[in-house]
Coordinates of C-alpha atoms in Angstrom, one line a residue:
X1 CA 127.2 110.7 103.7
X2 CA 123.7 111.9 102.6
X3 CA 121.2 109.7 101.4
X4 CA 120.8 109.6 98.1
X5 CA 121.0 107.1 94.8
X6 CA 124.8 107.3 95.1
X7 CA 124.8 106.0 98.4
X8 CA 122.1 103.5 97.5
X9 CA 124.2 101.6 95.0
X10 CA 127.2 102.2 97.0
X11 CA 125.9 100.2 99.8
X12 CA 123.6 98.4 98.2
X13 CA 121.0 99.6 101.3
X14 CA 117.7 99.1 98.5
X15 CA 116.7 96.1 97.1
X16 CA 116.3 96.0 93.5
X17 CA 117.1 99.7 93.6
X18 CA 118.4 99.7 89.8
X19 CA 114.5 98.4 88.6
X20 CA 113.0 100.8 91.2
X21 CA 114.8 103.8 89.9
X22 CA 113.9 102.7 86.5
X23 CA 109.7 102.9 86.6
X24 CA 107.8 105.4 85.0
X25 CA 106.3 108.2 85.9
X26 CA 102.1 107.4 86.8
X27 CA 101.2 110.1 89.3
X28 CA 101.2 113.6 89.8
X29 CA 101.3 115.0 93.1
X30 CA 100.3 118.1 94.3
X31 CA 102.1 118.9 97.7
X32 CA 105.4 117.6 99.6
X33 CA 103.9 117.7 103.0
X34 CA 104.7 114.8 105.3
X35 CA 101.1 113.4 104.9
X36 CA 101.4 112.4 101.6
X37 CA 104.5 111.1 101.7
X38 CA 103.8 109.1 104.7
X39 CA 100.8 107.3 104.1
X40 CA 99.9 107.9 100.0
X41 CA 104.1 107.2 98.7
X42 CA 104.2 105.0 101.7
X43 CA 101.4 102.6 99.6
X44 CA 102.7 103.4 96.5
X45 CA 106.3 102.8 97.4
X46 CA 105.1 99.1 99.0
X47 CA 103.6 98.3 96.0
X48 CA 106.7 98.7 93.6
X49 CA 108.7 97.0 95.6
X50 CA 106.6 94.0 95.1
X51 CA 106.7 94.9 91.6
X52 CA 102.8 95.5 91.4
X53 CA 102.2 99.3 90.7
X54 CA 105.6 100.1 89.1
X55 CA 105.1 103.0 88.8
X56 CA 106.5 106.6 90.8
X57 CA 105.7 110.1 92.0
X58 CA 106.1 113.6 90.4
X59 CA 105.6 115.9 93.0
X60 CA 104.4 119.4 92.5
X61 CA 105.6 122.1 94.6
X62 CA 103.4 125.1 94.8
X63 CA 104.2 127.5 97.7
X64 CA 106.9 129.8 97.6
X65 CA 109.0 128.7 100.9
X66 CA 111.8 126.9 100.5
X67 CA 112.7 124.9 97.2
X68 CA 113.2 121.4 95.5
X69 CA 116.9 121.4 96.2
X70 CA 116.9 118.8 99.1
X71 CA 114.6 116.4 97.4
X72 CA 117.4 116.7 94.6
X73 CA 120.4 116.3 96.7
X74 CA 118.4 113.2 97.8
X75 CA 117.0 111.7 94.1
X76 CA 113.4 112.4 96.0
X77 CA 115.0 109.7 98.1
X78 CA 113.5 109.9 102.3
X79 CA 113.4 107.6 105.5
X80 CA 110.4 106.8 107.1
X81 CA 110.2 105.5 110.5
X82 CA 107.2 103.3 111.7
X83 CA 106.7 103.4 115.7
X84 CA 103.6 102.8 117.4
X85 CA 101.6 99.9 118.9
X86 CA 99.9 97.3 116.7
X87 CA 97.8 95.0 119.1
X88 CA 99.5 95.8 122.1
X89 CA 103.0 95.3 120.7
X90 CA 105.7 97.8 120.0
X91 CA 107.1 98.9 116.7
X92 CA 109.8 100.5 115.5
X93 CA 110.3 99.9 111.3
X94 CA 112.6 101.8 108.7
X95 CA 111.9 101.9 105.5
X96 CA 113.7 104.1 102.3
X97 CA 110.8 105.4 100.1
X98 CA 112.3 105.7 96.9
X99 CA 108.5 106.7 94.9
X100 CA 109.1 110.0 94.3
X101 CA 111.3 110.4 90.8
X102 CA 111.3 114.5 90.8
X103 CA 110.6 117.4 92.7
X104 CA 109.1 120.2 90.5
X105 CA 108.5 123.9 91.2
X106 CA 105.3 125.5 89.9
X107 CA 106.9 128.7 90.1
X108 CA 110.0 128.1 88.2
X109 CA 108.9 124.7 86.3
X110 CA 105.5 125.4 85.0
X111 CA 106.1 123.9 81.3
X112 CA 108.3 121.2 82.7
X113 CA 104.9 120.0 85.3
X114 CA 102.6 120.5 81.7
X115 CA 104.9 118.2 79.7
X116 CA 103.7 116.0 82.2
X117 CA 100.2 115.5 80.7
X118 CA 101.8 114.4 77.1
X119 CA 103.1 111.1 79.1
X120 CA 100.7 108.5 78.2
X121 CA 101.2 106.4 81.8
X122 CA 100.1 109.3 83.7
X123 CA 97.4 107.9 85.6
X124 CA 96.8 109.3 88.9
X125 CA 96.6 112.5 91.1
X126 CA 97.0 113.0 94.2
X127 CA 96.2 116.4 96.5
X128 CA 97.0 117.9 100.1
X129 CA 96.6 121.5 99.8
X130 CA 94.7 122.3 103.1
X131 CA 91.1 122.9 102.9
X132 CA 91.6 125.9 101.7
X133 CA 93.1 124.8 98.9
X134 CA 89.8 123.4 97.4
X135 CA 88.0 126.8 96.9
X136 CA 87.3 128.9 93.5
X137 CA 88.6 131.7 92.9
X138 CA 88.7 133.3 89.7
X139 CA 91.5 132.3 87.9
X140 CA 93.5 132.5 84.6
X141 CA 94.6 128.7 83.4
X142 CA 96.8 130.3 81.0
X143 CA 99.1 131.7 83.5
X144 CA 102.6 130.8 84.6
X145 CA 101.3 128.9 86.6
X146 CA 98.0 129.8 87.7
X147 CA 97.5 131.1 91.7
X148 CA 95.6 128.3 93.0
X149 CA 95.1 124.5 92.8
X150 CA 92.1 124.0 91.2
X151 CA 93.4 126.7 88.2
X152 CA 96.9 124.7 88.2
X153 CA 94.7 121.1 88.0
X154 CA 92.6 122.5 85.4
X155 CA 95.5 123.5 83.1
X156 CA 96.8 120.4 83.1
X157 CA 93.8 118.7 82.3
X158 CA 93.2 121.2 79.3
X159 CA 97.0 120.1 77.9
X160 CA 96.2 116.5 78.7
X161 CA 93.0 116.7 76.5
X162 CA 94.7 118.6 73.8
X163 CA 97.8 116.4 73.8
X164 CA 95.7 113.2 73.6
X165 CA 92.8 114.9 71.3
X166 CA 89.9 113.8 74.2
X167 CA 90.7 110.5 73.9
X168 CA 88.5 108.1 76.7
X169 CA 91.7 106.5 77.5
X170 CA 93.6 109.6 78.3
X171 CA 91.3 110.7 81.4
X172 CA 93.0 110.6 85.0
X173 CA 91.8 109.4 88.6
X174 CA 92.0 112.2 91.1
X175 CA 92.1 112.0 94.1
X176 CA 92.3 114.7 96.8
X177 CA 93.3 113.9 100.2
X178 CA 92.0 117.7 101.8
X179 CA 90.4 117.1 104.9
X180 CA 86.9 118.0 104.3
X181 CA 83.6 116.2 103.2
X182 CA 82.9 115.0 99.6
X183 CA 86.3 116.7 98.5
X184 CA 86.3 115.3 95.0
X185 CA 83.0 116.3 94.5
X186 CA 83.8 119.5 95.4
X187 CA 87.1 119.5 93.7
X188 CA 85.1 118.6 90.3
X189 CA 82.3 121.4 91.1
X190 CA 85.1 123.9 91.2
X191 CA 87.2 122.9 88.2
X192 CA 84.4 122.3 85.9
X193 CA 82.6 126.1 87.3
X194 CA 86.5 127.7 86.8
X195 CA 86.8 125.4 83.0
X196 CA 83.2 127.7 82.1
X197 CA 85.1 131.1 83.4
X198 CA 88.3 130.4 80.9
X199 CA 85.5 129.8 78.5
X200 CA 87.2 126.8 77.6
X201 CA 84.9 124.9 75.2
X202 CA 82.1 122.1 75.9
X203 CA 83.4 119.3 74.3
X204 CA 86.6 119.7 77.1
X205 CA 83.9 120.0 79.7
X206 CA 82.6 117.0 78.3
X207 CA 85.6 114.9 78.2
X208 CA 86.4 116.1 81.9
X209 CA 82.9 115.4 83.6
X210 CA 82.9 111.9 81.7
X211 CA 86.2 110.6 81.3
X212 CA 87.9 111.7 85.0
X213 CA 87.4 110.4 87.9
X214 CA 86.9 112.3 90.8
X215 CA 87.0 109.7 93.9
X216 CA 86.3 111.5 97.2
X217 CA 88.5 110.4 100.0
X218 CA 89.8 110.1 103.6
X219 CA 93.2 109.7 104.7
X220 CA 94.0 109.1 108.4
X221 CA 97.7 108.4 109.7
X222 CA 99.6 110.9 112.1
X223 CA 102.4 112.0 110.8
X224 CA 104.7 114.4 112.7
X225 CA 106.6 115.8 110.5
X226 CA 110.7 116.1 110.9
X227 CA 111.8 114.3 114.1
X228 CA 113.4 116.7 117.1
X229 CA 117.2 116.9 116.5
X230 CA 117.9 114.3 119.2
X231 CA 115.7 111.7 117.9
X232 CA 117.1 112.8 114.1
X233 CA 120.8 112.4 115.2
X234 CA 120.2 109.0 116.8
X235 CA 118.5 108.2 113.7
X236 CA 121.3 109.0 111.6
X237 CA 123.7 107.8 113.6
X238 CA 122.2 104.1 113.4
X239 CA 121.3 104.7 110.0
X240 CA 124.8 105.6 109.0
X241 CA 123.1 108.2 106.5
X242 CA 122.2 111.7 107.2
X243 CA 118.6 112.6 105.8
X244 CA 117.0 116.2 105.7
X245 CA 113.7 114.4 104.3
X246 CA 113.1 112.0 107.3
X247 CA 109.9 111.6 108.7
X248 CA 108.2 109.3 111.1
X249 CA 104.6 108.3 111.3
X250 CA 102.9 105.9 113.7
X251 CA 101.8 102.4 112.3
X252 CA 98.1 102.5 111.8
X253 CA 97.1 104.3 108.5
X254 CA 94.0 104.5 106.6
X255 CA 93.4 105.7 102.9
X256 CA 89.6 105.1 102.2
X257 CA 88.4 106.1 98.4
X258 CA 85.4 106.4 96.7
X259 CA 85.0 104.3 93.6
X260 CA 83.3 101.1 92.5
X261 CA 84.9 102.0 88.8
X262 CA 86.6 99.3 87.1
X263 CA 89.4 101.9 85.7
X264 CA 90.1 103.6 88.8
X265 CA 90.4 99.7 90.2
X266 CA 92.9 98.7 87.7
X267 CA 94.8 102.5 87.7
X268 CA 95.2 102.2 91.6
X269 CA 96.7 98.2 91.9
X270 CA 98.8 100.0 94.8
X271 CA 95.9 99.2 96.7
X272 CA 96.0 95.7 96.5
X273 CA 99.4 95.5 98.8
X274 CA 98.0 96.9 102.5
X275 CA 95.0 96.7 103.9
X276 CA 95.1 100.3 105.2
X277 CA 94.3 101.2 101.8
X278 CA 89.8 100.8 100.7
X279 CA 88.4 101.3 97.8
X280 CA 84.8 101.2 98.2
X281 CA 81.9 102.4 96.5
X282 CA 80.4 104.2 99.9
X283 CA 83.8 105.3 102.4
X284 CA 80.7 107.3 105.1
X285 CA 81.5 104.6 107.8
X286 CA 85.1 105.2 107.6
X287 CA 84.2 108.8 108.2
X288 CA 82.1 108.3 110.9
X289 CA 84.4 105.9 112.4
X290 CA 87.2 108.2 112.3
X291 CA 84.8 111.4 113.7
X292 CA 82.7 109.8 116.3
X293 CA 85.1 107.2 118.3
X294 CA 89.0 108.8 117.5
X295 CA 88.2 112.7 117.2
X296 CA 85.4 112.6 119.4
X297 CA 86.9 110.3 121.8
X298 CA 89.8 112.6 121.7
X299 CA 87.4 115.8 122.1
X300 CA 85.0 114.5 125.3
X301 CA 88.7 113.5 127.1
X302 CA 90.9 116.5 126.8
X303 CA 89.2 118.8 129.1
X304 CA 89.3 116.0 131.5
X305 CA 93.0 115.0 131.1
X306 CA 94.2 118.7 131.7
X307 CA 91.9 118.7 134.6
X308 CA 93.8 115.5 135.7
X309 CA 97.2 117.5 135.1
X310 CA 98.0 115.6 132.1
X311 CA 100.1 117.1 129.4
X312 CA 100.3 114.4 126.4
X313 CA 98.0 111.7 125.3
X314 CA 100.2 109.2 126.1
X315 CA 101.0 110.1 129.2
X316 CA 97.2 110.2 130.2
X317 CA 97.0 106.5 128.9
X318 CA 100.2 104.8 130.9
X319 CA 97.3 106.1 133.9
X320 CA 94.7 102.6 134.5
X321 CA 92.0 105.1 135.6
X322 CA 92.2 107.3 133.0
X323 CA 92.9 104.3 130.1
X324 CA 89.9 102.7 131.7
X325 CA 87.8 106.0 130.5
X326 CA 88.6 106.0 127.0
X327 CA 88.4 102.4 126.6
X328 CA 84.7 102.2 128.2
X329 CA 83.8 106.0 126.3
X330 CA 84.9 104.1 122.8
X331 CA 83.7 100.4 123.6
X332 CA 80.2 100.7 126.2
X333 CA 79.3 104.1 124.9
X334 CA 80.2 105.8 121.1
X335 CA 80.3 102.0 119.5
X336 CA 77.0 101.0 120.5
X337 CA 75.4 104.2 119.6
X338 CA 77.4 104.2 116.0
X339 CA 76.1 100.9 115.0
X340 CA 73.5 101.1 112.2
X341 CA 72.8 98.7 108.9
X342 CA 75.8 99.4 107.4
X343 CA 78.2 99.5 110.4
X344 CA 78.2 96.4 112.9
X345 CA 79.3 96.4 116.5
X346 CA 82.0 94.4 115.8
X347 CA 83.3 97.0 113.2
X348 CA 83.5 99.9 115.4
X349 CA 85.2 97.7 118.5
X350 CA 87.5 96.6 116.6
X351 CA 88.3 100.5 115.1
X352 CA 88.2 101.6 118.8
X353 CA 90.9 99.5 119.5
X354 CA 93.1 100.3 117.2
X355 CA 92.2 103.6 118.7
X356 CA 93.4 102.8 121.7
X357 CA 96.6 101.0 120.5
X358 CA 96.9 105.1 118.2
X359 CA 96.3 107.1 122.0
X360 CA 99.1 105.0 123.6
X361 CA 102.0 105.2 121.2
X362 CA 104.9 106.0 123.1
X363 CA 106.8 108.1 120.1
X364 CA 103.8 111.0 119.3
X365 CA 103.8 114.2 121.8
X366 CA 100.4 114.9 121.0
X367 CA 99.5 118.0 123.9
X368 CA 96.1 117.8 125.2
X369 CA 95.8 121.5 125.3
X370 CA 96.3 121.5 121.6
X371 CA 93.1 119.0 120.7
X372 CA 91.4 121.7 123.2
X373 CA 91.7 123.9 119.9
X374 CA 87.9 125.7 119.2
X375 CA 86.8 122.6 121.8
X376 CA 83.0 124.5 121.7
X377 CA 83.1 123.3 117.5
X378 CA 84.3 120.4 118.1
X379 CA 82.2 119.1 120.2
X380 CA 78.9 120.2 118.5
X381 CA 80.4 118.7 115.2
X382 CA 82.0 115.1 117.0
X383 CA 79.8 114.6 120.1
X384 CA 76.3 115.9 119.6
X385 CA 75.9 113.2 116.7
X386 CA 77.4 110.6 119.2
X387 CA 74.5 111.9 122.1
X388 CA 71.9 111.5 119.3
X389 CA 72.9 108.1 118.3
X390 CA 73.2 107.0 121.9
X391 CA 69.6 108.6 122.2
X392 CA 68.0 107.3 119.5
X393 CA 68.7 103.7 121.0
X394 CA 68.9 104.1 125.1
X395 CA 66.6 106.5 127.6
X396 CA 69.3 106.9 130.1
X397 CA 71.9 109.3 130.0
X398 CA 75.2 108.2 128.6
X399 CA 77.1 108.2 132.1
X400 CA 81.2 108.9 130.6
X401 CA 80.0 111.0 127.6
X402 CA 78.3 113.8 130.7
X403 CA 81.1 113.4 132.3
X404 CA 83.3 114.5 129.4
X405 CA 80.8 117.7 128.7
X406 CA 81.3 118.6 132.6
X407 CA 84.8 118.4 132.4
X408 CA 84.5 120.3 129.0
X409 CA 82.1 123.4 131.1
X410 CA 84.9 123.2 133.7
X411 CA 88.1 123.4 131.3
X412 CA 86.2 126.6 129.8
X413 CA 85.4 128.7 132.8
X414 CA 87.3 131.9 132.0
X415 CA 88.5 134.7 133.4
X416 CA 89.3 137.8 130.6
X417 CA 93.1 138.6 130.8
X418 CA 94.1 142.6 129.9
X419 CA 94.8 141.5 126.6
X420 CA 91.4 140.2 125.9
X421 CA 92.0 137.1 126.0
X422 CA 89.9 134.5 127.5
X423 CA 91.8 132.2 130.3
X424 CA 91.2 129.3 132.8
X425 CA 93.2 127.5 135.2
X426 CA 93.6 124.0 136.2
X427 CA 96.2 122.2 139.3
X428 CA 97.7 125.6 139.7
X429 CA 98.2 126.6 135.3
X430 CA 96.7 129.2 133.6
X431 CA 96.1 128.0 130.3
X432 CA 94.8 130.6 127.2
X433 CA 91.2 129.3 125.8
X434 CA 91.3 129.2 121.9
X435 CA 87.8 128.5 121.2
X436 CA 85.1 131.1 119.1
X437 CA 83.0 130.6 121.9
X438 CA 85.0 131.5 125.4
X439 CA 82.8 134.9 125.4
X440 CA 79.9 133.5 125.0
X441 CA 80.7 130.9 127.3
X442 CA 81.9 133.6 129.8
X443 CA 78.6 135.4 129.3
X444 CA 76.7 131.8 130.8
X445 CA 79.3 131.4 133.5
X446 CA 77.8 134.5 135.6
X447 CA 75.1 132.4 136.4
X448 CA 77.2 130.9 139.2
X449 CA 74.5 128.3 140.7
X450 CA 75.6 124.7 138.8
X451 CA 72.1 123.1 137.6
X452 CA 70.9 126.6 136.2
X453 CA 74.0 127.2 134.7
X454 CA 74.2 123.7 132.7
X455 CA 70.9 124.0 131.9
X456 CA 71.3 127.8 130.8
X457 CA 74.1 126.3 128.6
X458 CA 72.6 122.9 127.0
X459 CA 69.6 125.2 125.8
X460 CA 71.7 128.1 124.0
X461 CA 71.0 126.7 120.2
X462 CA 74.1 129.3 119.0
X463 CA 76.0 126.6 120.7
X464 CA 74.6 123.2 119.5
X465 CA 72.0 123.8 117.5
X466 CA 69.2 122.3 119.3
X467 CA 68.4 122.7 123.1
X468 CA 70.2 119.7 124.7
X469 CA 68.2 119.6 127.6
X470 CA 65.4 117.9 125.5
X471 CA 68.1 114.6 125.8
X472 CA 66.3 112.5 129.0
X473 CA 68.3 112.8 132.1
X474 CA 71.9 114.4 130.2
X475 CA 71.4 117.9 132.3
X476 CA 70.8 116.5 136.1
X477 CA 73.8 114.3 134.4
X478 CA 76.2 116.9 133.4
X479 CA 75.5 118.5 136.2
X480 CA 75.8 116.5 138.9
X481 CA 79.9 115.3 137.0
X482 CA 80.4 119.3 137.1
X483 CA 79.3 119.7 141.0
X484 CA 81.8 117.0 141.9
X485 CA 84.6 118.3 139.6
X486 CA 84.7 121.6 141.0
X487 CA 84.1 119.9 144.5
X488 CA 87.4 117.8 144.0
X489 CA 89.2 121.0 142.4
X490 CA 87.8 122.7 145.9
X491 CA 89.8 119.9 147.9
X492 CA 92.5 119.7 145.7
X493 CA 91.7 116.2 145.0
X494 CA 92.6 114.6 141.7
X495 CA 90.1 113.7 139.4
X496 CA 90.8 109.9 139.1
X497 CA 89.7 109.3 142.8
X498 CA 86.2 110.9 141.6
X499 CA 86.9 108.6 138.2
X500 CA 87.6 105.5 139.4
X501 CA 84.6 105.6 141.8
X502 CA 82.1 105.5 138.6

């Protein structure tokens, strides 16, 4: 039997499902990827079930793939399975979110999404459109439905005003969850520059700079997606359910927003049910958090684990020696180098654990080779703010953050294959190098003596911006990790005898 509200009240699997079923519709969703509905429903969804919010989702679909049909079959219905580690423990939770009431297609439903903006409890919105979503481009609100996101948002703004006469009380609390800086602030920027291009008049303009409110955000909770078949028919086999909207997530999640405003307070009371969920009138140490100790961590130790032969993340941390480099990276090195006024030491150990707790969980396949995606970027974005932080405070070079750039200058020594693509090789694999810089990087590694070559590199600004040689004792540092990498590789020695000798 498929999940849905049938099979609900048939075996009574949802508590106070009748009441549930019942609420009224407060949000408007833009997106049915698996992010939102595994960390922003997941809040909202906890919080009606301890009758707080009360309130559910109308999700917008906007791309052309696929259709609302299974979210219909299901009464927006989905399982969500919780596995991960939470301070060294294992779990494994089920939950049914039942916070979405209706699936709506903004090809086929335009008028039916617009009506939304005449219900008076409409409150909140919510986006994932990928970065790119949150871009101008000219566009006609007017249209059935407009191409892009902003254009859509816009249009329903402009019927909520004209529904509600620009009415104070009628303004909304967006919120979009793209992955890039200060989204709401571009998000505003962009609808208020497209509201001048309709020529849509100043009092609107008015009414949407002063009575909306933007509140930039960060979201942070891996979410896979659909679970392999195996995994999905074990599932359904205990559950006793099948269920084409399953997803799985790990434990930790994080949904940090920007507001000190006493209406977005009282329109988001969702927030009030899980700590993983801030509201705060500054969320920059919850971005710095995230991008110097997990994504950097992750960046200065994935050369170095496929170096090491390891394939996933978590394999790399059931290793001591190699569990033992993150832990020291994240706790002796990036934390004390992140602290500042507003971010204690105590604050970013106790992230980096958590950290720690995220790198080891047992259920995520995360591939090394895949955080090795435009590695060159993401290290000048994640790791040369870390080596300024650490330089600001210490005069000796950080000793595990060198020797995550050596193994970063070894993972990227290329050979050009006939199809012009860049390649290295580590423990006998070729692996293909997906990074803007491999020719440029192929270009230094001609220089084939080690210091000159490191040094050759840290200077090149095109790469970081600054020459990193000017960072006191980092090049003999780098250097000396690299001679003793490629010795080892030489030898055919694993790495973690040279690692577990620092």
């Amino acid at each position: 039997m498929q999940l849905s509200k049938q099979y609900i009240i048939h075996k009574d699997a949802l508590q106070n499902s009748d009441a549930l079923f019942q609420l009224p519709e407060k949000v408007l969703q833009f997106g049915t990827g698996v992010l939102l509905r595994g960390l922003c429903d997941f809040f909202i969804d906890k919080a009606n079930k301890q009758n707080i919010f009360n309130g559910r989702v109308v999700v917008v679909k906007s791309t052309d793939g696929g259709g609302a049909d299974t979210f219909a079959q299901q009464d927006g219905l989905y399982t969500h399975l919780i596995r991960g580690i939470e301070e060294g423990q294992i779990v494994d939770e089920t939950i049914i979110n039942a916070s979405i009431s209706r699936v709506l297609s903004a090809k086929d439903q335009w008028n039916d999404i617009l009506q939304c903006a005449a219900n008076p409890q409409m409150q909140v919105i919510i986006s994932n459109t990928t970065e790119v979503g949150i871009t101008f481009s000219e566009d006609d609100i007017k249209a059935q439905p407009p191409a892009s996101f902003p254009g859509k948002l816009l249009a329903f703004l402009y019927e909520r005003y004209n529904v509600f006469n620009g009415s104070a009380a009628s303004g909304m609390v967006i919120i979009p969850t793209e992955l890039i800086v200060n989204n709401a602030d571009k998000l505003k920027e962009i609808v208020i520059a497209l509201a001048r291009a309709n020529n849509l008049n100043e009092a609107f303009i008015e009414w949407l700079e002063c009575e909306n409110y933007f509140c930039n955000s960060l979201v942070d909770r891996i979410v896979p997606g659909k679970l392999p078949t195996a995994d999905k028919t074990v599932a359904e086999e205990k559950l006793g359910y099948t269920d084409e909207l399953m997803i799985m997530s790990e434990m930790y999640c994080l949904w940090a927003i920007e507001s000190a405003k006493e209406k977005v307070l009282q329109a988001l009371s969702f927030s009030v049910v899980d700590k993983g969920v801030v509201l705060a009138p500054d969320i920059t140490k919850f971005r710095e958090l995230k991008l110097r100790l997990l994504n950097g961590a992750h960046t200065l130790s994935c050369g170095l684990a496929v170096l090491c032969g390891f394939e996933t993340v978590k394999q790399a941390m059931q290793n001591d020696i190699f569990f033992a480099f993150v832990h020291d990276l994240m706790i002796k090195e990036i934390s004390p180098a992140l602290t500042n006024d507003s971010l204690s030491y105590e604050e970013a150990k106790e992230f980096a654990l958590k950290v720690l707790d995220r790198f080891r969980n047992p259920y995520i396949e995360h591939k090394w080779l895949n955080i090795t995606l435009q590695y060159s970027s993401k290290m000048l974005m994640r790791n040369v703010p870390n080596l300024l932080n650490h330089y600001a405070k210490n005069n000796t070079a950080p000793k595990l953050m060198s020797l995550g750039f050596a193994a970063y200058l070894r993972f990227i020594d290329s050979e050009r294959n006939e199809q012009g693509q860049y390649t290295g090789s580590a423990n006998g694999k070729e692996y293909i190098i997906n990074d803007d810089k491999a020719a440029l990087l192929h270009k230094h590694y001609q220089r084939k003596n080690v210091p000159a070559f490191v040094y050759e590199v840290l200077e090149d600004e095109m790469l970081w911006g600054r020459d990193l040689n000017k960072f006191f004792g980092f090049t003999s540092a780098v250097a000396n990790h690299l001679e003793n990498i490629i010795a080892y590789n030489k030898e055919d020695k694993n790495l973690l005898e040279y690692m577990s000798k620092l």
